[in-house]
CSV table of C-alpha atoms in Angstrom, one decimal:
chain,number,residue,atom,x,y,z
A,21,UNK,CA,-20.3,82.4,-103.0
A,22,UNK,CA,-21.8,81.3,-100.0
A,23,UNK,CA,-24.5,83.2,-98.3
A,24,UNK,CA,-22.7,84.5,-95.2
A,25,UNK,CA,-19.9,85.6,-96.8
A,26,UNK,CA,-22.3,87.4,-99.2
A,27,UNK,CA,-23.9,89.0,-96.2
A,28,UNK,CA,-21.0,89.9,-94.6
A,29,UNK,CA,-20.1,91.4,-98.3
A,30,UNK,CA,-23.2,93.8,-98.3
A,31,UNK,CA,-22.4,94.6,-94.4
A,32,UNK,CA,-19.2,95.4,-95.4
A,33,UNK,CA,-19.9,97.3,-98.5
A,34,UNK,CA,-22.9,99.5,-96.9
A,35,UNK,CA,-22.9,100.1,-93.0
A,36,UNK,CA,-25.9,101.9,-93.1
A,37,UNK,CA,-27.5,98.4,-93.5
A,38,UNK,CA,-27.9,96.3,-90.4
A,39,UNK,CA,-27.2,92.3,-89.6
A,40,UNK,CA,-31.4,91.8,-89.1
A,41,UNK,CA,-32.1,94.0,-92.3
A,42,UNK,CA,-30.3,91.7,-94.3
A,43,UNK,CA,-31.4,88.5,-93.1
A,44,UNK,CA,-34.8,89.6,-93.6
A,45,UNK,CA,-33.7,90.8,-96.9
A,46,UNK,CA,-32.3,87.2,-97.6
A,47,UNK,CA,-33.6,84.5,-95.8
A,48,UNK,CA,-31.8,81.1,-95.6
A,49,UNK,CA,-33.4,79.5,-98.2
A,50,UNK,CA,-32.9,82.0,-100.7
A,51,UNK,CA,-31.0,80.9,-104.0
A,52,UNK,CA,-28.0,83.2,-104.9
A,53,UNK,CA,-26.0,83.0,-108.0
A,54,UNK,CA,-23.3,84.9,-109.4
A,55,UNK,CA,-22.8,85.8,-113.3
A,56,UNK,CA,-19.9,87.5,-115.1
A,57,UNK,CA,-20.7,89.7,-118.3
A,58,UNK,CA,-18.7,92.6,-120.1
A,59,UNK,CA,-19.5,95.9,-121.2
A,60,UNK,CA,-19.3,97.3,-124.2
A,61,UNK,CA,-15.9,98.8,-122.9
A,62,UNK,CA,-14.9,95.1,-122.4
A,63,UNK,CA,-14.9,95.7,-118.7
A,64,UNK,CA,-15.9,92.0,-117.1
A,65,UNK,CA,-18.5,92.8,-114.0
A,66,UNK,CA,-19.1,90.3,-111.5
A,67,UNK,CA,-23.1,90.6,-110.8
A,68,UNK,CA,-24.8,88.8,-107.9
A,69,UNK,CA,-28.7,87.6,-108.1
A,70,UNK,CA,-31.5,87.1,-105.8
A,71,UNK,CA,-34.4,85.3,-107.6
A,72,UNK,CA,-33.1,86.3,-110.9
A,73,UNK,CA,-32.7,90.1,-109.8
A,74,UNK,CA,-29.1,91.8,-109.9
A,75,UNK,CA,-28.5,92.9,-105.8
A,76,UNK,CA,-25.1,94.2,-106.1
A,77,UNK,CA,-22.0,94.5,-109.3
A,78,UNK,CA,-17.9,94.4,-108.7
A,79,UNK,CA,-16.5,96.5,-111.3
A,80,UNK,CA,-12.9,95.7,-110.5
A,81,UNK,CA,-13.3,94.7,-106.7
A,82,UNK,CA,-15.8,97.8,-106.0
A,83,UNK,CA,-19.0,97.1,-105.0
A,84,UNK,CA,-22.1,99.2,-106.4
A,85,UNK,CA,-25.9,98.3,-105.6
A,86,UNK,CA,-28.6,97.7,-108.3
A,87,UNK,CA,-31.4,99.7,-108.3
A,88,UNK,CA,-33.7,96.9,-107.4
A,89,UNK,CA,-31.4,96.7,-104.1
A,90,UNK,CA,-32.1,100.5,-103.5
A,91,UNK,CA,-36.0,100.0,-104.1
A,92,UNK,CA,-35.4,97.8,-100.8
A,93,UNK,CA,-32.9,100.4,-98.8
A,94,UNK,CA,-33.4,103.8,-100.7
A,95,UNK,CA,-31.0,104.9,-97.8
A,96,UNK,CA,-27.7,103.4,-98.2
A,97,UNK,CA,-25.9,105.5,-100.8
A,98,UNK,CA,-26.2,109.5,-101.2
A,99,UNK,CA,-29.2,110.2,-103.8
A,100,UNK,CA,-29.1,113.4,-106.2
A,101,UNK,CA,-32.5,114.2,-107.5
A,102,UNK,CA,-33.5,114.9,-111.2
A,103,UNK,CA,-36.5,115.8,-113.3
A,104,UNK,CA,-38.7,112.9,-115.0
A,105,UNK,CA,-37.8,114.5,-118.2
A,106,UNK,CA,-33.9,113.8,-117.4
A,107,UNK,CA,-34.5,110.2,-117.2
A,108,UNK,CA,-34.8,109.1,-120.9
A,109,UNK,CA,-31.1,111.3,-121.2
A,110,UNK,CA,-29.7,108.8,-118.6
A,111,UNK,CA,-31.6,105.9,-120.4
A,112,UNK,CA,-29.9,107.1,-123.5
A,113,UNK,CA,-26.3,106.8,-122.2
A,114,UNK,CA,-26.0,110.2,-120.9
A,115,UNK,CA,-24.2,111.0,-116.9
A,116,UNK,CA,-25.9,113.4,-114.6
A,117,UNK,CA,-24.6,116.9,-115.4
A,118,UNK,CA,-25.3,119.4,-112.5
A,119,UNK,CA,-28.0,121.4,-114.9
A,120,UNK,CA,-30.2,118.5,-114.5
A,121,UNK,CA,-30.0,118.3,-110.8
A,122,UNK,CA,-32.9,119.7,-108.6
A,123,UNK,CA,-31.6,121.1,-104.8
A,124,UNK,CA,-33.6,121.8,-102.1
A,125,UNK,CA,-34.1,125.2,-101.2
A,126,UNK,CA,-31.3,126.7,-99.6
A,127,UNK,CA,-30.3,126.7,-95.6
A,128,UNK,CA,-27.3,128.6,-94.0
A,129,UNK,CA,-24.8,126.1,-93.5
A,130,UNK,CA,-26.3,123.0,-95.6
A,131,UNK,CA,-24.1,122.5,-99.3
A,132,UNK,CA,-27.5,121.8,-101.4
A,133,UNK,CA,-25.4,119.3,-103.3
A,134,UNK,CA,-25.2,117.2,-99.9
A,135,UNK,CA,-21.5,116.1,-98.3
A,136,UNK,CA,-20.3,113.7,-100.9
A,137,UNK,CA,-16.4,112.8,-102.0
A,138,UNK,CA,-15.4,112.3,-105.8
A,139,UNK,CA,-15.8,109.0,-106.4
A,140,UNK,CA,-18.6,108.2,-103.6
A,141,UNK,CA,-21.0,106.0,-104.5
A,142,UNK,CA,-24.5,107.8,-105.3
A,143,UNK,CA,-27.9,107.1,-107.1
A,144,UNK,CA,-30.2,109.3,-109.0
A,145,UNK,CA,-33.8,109.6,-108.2
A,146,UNK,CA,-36.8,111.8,-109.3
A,147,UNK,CA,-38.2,115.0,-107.9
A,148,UNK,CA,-41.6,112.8,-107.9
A,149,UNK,CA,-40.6,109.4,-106.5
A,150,UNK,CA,-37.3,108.5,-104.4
A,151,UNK,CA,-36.5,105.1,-105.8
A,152,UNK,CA,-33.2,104.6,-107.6
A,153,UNK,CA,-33.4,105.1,-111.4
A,154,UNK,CA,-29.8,105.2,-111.5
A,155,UNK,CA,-26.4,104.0,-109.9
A,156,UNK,CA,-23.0,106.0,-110.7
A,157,UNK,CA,-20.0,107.8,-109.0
A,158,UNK,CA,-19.8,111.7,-108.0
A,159,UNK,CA,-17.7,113.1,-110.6
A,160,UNK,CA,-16.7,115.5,-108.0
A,161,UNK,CA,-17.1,116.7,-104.2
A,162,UNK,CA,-20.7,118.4,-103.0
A,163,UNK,CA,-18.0,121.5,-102.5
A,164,UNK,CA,-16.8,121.4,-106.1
A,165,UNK,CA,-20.3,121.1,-107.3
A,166,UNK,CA,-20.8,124.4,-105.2
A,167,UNK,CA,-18.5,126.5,-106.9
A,168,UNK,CA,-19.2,125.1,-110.4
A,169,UNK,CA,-22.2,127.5,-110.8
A,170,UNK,CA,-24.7,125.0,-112.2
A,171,UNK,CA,-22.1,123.5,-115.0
A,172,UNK,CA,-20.5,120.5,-115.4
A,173,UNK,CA,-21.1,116.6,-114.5
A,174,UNK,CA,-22.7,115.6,-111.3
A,175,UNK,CA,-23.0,111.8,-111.8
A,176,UNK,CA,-21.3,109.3,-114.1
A,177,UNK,CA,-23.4,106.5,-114.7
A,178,UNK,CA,-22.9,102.9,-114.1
A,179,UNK,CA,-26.1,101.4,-114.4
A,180,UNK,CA,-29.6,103.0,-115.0
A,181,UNK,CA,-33.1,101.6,-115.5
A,182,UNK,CA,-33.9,99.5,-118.5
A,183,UNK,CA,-30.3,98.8,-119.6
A,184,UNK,CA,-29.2,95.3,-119.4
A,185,UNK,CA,-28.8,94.6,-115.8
A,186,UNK,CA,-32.4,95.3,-115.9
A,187,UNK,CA,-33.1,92.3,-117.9
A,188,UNK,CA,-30.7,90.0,-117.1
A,189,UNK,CA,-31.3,86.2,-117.3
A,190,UNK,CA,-34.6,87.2,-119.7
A,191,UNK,CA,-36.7,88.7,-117.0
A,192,UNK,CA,-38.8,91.2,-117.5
A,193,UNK,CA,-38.7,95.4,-116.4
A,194,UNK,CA,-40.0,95.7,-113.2
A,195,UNK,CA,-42.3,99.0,-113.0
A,196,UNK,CA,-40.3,101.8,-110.5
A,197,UNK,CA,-42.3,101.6,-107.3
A,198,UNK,CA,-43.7,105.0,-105.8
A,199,UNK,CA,-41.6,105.1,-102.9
A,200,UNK,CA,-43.0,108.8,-102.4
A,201,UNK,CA,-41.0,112.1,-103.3
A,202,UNK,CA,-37.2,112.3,-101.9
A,203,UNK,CA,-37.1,114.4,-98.9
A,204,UNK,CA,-34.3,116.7,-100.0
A,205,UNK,CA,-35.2,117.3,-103.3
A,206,UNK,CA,-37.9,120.1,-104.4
A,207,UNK,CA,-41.9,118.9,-104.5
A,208,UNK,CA,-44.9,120.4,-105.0
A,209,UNK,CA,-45.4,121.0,-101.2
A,210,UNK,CA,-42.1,122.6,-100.2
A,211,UNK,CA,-42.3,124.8,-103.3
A,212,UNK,CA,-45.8,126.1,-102.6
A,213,UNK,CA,-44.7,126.7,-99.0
A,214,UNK,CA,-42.2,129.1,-101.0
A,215,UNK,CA,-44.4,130.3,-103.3
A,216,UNK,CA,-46.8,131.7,-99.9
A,217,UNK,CA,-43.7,132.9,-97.7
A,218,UNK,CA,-42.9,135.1,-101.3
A,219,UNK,CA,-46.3,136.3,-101.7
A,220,UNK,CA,-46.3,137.4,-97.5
A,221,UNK,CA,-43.0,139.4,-97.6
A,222,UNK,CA,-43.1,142.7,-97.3
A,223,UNK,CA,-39.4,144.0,-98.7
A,224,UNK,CA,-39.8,142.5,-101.6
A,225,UNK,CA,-41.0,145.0,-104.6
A,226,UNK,CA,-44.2,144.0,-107.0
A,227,UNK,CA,-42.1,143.7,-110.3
A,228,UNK,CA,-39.3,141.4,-108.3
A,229,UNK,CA,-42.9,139.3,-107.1
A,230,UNK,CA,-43.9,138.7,-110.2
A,231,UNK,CA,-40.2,137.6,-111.5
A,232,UNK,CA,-40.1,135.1,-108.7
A,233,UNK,CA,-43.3,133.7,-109.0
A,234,UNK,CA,-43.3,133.5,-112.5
A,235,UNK,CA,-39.9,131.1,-112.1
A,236,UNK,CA,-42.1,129.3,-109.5
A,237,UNK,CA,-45.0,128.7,-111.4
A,238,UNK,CA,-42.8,127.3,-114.2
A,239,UNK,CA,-40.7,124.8,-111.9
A,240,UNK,CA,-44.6,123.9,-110.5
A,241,UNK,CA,-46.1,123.1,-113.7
A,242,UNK,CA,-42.7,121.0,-114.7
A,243,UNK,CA,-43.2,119.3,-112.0
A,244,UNK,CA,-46.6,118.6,-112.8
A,245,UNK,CA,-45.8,117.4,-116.2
């Protein structure tokens, strides 16, 4: 594939990106090559590389980005957050169910599973870090995921880090960069400011206090760990 109509592919396929943030992204010179494999499902997947590293996969004409891609533009596809101990789940096979999902702390009007369709295009990131560590599809609507109280799947999985799109061509894991904590998911700053507004209100009894930040303290300290 050539490289403009590879550009105009990744244009195409995410609009968030822009014509400059590509072309920095790949300069002129850059080598790109493009490798078919199969899953284990004997699904054939057309991968596209950059200096050895997977960019972007068709699984039967739809586009999806790697996670290396999304350490570049964290941005350009909705990102539910998870806890570090959920990742060796997804590492093991396992989809996103909505247990394992962290919200941020609800506001009137705002779906704390974002505005996604079934079927959109998402990653998975950690409470601690916002870089990819996953790429899937919603298994259902942010307003589905609202009314299933907490149960059910979130995220089927497509690719995750450390399976074999990680290592593709021999190359070694790349360590997940700290691209900082996602800023719609919980950290250890916006739950503190919680934990202080519950300490300072007034209509709140001692016993129902204590309940609260008991719960607090424990989704702290998992944090922590």
């Amino acid at each position: 594939m050539w490289m403009k109509t590879f550009k105009d592919l990744l244009l195409k396929s995410f609009p968030n990106l822009t014509e400059s943030e590509i072309n920095d992204f790949l300069p002129k010179k850059e080598i790109l090559n493009s490798l078919k494999i199969v899953t284990h499902d004997e699904v054939v997947v057309q991968v596209y590389t950059v200096q050895k590293r997977p960019v972007i996969f068709d699984v039967r004409g739809r586009i999806f980005p790697t996670i290396f891609f999304l350490w570049k533009f964290p941005d350009i596809v909705y990102a539910f957050t998870t806890h570090r101990q959920v990742m060796n789940f997804i590492a093991s096979g396992a989809d996103l169910m909505l247990p394992g999902v962290v919200t941020p702390p609800i506001q009137p009007g705002i779906s704390k599973y974002g505005n996604v369709s079934e079927n959109d295009t998402v990653c998975v990131n950690l409470s601690s870090n916002k870089a990819a560590i996953a790429v899937g599809v919603a298994s259902q609507s942010s307003s589905s995921m609202a009314l299933a109280n907490s149960r059910g799947k979130c995220v089927i999985i497509h690719h995750f880090y450390g399976d074999n799109l990680c290592t593709l061509e021999g190359m070694p894991v790349l360590p997940i960069p700290n691209l900082g904590p996602p800023p719609n998911g919980y950290n250890l700053r916006i739950l503190m400011k919680i934990f202080l507004n519950l300490i300072a209100q007034e209509d709140v009894t001692l016993v129902e206090k204590r309940m609260k930040v008991k719960k607090m303290y424990q989704k702290i300290y998992s944090l922590k760990t």
